[in-house]
């Protein structure tokens, strides 16, 4: 195996040339995918750019033998699950497609806020005071394969920030109550948008007896949210929005639904990363927009549309350091080792987890 240190000595131009050489030799055996929050030089190198579920679906549609996925761990698990369904492996004559990460330590702090064991404990504690079969568990796609498997095994599903309303509506058609994990912000915004009364939505605090709630509150709740959040999207503030409105009265403020409750309430609109990109791309020249999502993406949008005024609804840049772990040096290292027949950083989900997680993912396919 070629050592990573060798690649860390090279310039960006040398690394880009090495990556291009691998791609020329591999042809359609290889796909390079990048999430919108990846660094610019990786975005420029990718064949496909998108949000997490769209990328996983595109990976599953491709006939490539290998995918270099420049994102965070849960995204690679999802791509692996979709790409390596038993029927797809059979079509490839028994061969798994490889899903490879530039850096296996690139995780998502929000996804890590709930484990499958915590989800099972949540079910057990709730079952002592309510009928658990009244609840459909829904997990945001930003969760581990094991958390998705918990939802799949309990008749639930997966949602994205783009389709959360549709999936929560589906959940309510099946059962009267909802568990939503791990992002309490997205869960609350979605439940409110569907007309659930604020007093019927409660937050379950992990580690506290009965989630820090009393029995009557739990019994009366229609929506119980896990107390998770994205630390990156917590950095937007109502004060910053007020300041923007004072200085730029015509500014339109758009934020990601992972933002704090009060920020989503104070904004003119909220939406998935894809929706926020669409808002910027469709804005008329001269428009002032405040866009609250990951800094690298907003900075790229600002450079792409210099005729707009794009301001920042926070006090400091909110950079997802895990998304920044996809570097050219690591991409070149993974790709050259793969081409040499010594793949590194391969993500492989155990079949029993993959099968139950697929049941939950089915809802959004
Ligand atoms: S921006 Fe937030 S939700 Fe997205 S990967 Fe980073 S920590 Fe996770």
Tab-separated table of N, CA and C in Angstrom, residues 161 165 183-193 229-230 233-242 245 252-272 276 290-293 313:
chain	number	residue	atom	x	y	z
A	161	UNK	N	-34.091	16.529	4.650
A	161	UNK	CA	-34.648	17.849	4.953
A	161	UNK	C	-35.578	18.301	3.828
A	165	UNK	N	-41.659	16.727	5.325
A	165	UNK	CA	-43.121	16.866	5.493
A	165	UNK	C	-43.855	15.667	4.893
A	183	UNK	N	-32.464	14.862	14.808
A	183	UNK	CA	-32.467	16.333	14.759
A	183	UNK	C	-33.790	16.915	15.276
A	184	UNK	N	-33.764	17.408	16.508
A	184	UNK	CA	-34.984	17.978	17.085
A	184	UNK	C	-35.448	19.206	16.306
A	185	UNK	N	-34.492	19.932	15.690
A	185	UNK	CA	-34.871	21.171	14.969
A	185	UNK	C	-35.737	20.841	13.753
A	186	UNK	N	-35.237	19.929	12.921
A	186	UNK	CA	-35.992	19.541	11.719
A	186	UNK	C	-37.323	18.894	12.121
A	187	UNK	N	-37.298	18.071	13.164
A	187	UNK	CA	-38.528	17.402	13.612
A	187	UNK	C	-39.587	18.400	14.039
A	188	UNK	N	-39.164	19.400	14.800
A	188	UNK	CA	-40.134	20.393	15.288
A	188	UNK	C	-40.687	21.229	14.139
A	189	UNK	N	-39.779	21.741	13.268
A	189	UNK	CA	-40.226	22.590	12.156
A	189	UNK	C	-41.216	21.823	11.283
A	190	UNK	N	-40.950	20.550	11.059
A	190	UNK	CA	-41.811	19.746	10.182
A	190	UNK	C	-43.169	19.503	10.845
A	191	UNK	N	-43.159	19.134	12.132
A	191	UNK	CA	-44.429	18.876	12.823
A	191	UNK	C	-45.282	20.136	12.861
A	192	UNK	N	-44.661	21.288	13.141
A	192	UNK	CA	-45.422	22.554	13.171
A	192	UNK	C	-46.012	22.854	11.794
A	193	UNK	N	-45.192	22.633	10.754
A	193	UNK	CA	-45.672	22.913	9.391
A	193	UNK	C	-46.874	22.047	9.044
A	229	UNK	N	-28.867	17.790	17.475
A	229	UNK	CA	-28.797	18.961	16.588
A	229	UNK	C	-27.464	18.954	15.852
A	230	UNK	N	-27.408	19.746	14.792
A	230	UNK	CA	-26.151	19.921	14.058
A	230	UNK	C	-25.403	21.102	14.676
A	233	UNK	N	-24.988	24.163	12.260
A	233	UNK	CA	-26.159	25.017	11.986
A	233	UNK	C	-26.712	25.688	13.245
A	234	UNK	N	-26.092	25.424	14.406
A	234	UNK	CA	-26.534	26.123	15.631
A	234	UNK	C	-25.943	27.528	15.723
A	235	UNK	N	-25.002	27.859	14.803
A	235	UNK	CA	-24.281	29.128	14.965
A	235	UNK	C	-25.022	30.331	14.386
A	236	UNK	N	-26.213	30.106	13.839
A	236	UNK	CA	-26.991	31.252	13.352
A	236	UNK	C	-27.811	31.810	14.509
A	237	UNK	N	-28.042	33.125	14.456
A	237	UNK	CA	-28.726	33.716	15.615
A	237	UNK	C	-29.793	34.716	15.190
A	238	UNK	N	-30.776	34.870	16.073
A	238	UNK	CA	-31.848	35.847	15.834
A	238	UNK	C	-31.255	37.256	15.866
A	239	UNK	N	-30.268	37.498	16.744
A	239	UNK	CA	-29.631	38.829	16.802
A	239	UNK	C	-29.024	39.185	15.454
A	240	UNK	N	-28.337	38.182	14.841
A	240	UNK	CA	-27.710	38.456	13.538
A	240	UNK	C	-28.785	38.743	12.488
A	241	UNK	N	-29.910	38.033	12.558
A	241	UNK	CA	-31.002	38.279	11.591
A	241	UNK	C	-31.588	39.681	11.807
A	242	UNK	N	-31.761	40.073	13.083
A	242	UNK	CA	-32.295	41.423	13.374
A	242	UNK	C	-31.363	42.489	12.813
A	245	UNK	N	-31.753	42.751	9.136
A	245	UNK	CA	-33.008	43.419	8.757
A	245	UNK	C	-32.913	44.930	8.987
A	252	UNK	N	-33.882	39.018	2.079
A	252	UNK	CA	-34.662	37.789	2.293
A	252	UNK	C	-33.774	36.834	3.068
A	253	UNK	N	-34.264	36.366	4.215
A	253	UNK	CA	-33.448	35.492	5.066
A	253	UNK	C	-33.914	34.046	4.905
A	254	UNK	N	-32.983	33.189	4.457
A	254	UNK	CA	-33.282	31.762	4.272
A	254	UNK	C	-32.296	30.952	5.094
A	255	UNK	N	-32.799	29.968	5.825
A	255	UNK	CA	-31.914	29.139	6.653
A	255	UNK	C	-32.232	27.658	6.453
A	256	UNK	N	-31.281	26.844	6.855
A	256	UNK	CA	-31.467	25.387	6.821
A	256	UNK	C	-32.319	24.989	8.034
A	257	UNK	N	-33.214	23.986	7.889
A	257	UNK	CA	-34.064	23.618	9.045
A	257	UNK	C	-33.308	22.977	10.205
A	258	UNK	N	-32.010	22.698	10.050
A	258	UNK	CA	-31.215	22.241	11.202
A	258	UNK	C	-30.857	23.402	12.138
A	259	UNK	N	-31.225	24.621	11.759
A	259	UNK	CA	-30.915	25.802	12.582
A	259	UNK	C	-31.751	25.794	13.860
A	260	UNK	N	-31.351	26.611	14.865
A	260	UNK	CA	-32.143	26.662	16.111
A	260	UNK	C	-33.608	27.040	15.839
A	261	UNK	N	-34.507	26.561	16.729
A	261	UNK	CA	-35.949	26.806	16.552
A	261	UNK	C	-36.235	28.280	16.259
A	262	UNK	N	-35.649	29.174	17.113
A	262	UNK	CA	-36.006	30.594	17.003
A	262	UNK	C	-35.461	31.235	15.718
A	263	UNK	N	-34.383	30.661	15.180
A	263	UNK	CA	-33.820	31.182	13.922
A	263	UNK	C	-34.732	30.797	12.755
A	264	UNK	N	-35.178	29.542	12.750
A	264	UNK	CA	-36.104	29.111	11.692
A	264	UNK	C	-37.376	29.964	11.746
A	265	UNK	N	-37.852	30.235	12.972
A	265	UNK	CA	-39.071	31.056	13.125
A	265	UNK	C	-38.851	32.492	12.624
A	266	UNK	N	-37.632	33.029	12.832
A	266	UNK	CA	-37.362	34.433	12.471
A	266	UNK	C	-37.042	34.619	10.988
A	267	UNK	N	-36.721	33.522	10.284
A	267	UNK	CA	-36.339	33.626	8.870
A	267	UNK	C	-37.565	33.813	7.985
A	268	UNK	N	-37.341	34.257	6.735
A	268	UNK	CA	-38.448	34.349	5.778
A	268	UNK	C	-38.798	32.981	5.216
A	269	UNK	N	-37.807	32.092	5.212
A	269	UNK	CA	-38.063	30.756	4.684
A	269	UNK	C	-36.962	29.816	5.132
A	270	UNK	N	-37.255	28.530	5.037
A	270	UNK	CA	-36.212	27.549	5.337
A	270	UNK	C	-36.301	26.420	4.326
A	271	UNK	N	-35.199	25.709	4.167
A	271	UNK	CA	-35.234	24.605	3.216
A	271	UNK	C	-33.937	23.835	3.204
A	272	UNK	N	-33.981	22.702	2.516
A	272	UNK	CA	-32.810	21.838	2.410
A	272	UNK	C	-31.670	22.570	1.713
A	276	UNK	N	-31.857	25.828	-0.748
A	276	UNK	CA	-31.136	27.095	-0.535
A	276	UNK	C	-30.313	27.448	-1.779
A	290	UNK	N	-29.800	36.588	2.831
A	290	UNK	CA	-29.006	36.032	3.933
A	290	UNK	C	-29.219	34.530	3.846
A	291	UNK	N	-28.136	33.782	3.741
A	291	UNK	CA	-28.249	32.329	3.583
A	291	UNK	C	-27.556	31.647	4.759
A	292	UNK	N	-28.328	30.890	5.531
A	292	UNK	CA	-27.790	30.229	6.723
A	292	UNK	C	-27.592	28.744	6.525
A	293	UNK	N	-26.436	28.394	5.989
A	293	UNK	CA	-26.044	26.979	5.961
A	293	UNK	C	-24.522	26.925	5.978
A	313	UNK	N	-26.071	35.159	8.256
A	313	UNK	CA	-26.889	35.377	9.459
A	313	UNK	C	-26.277	34.795	10.738
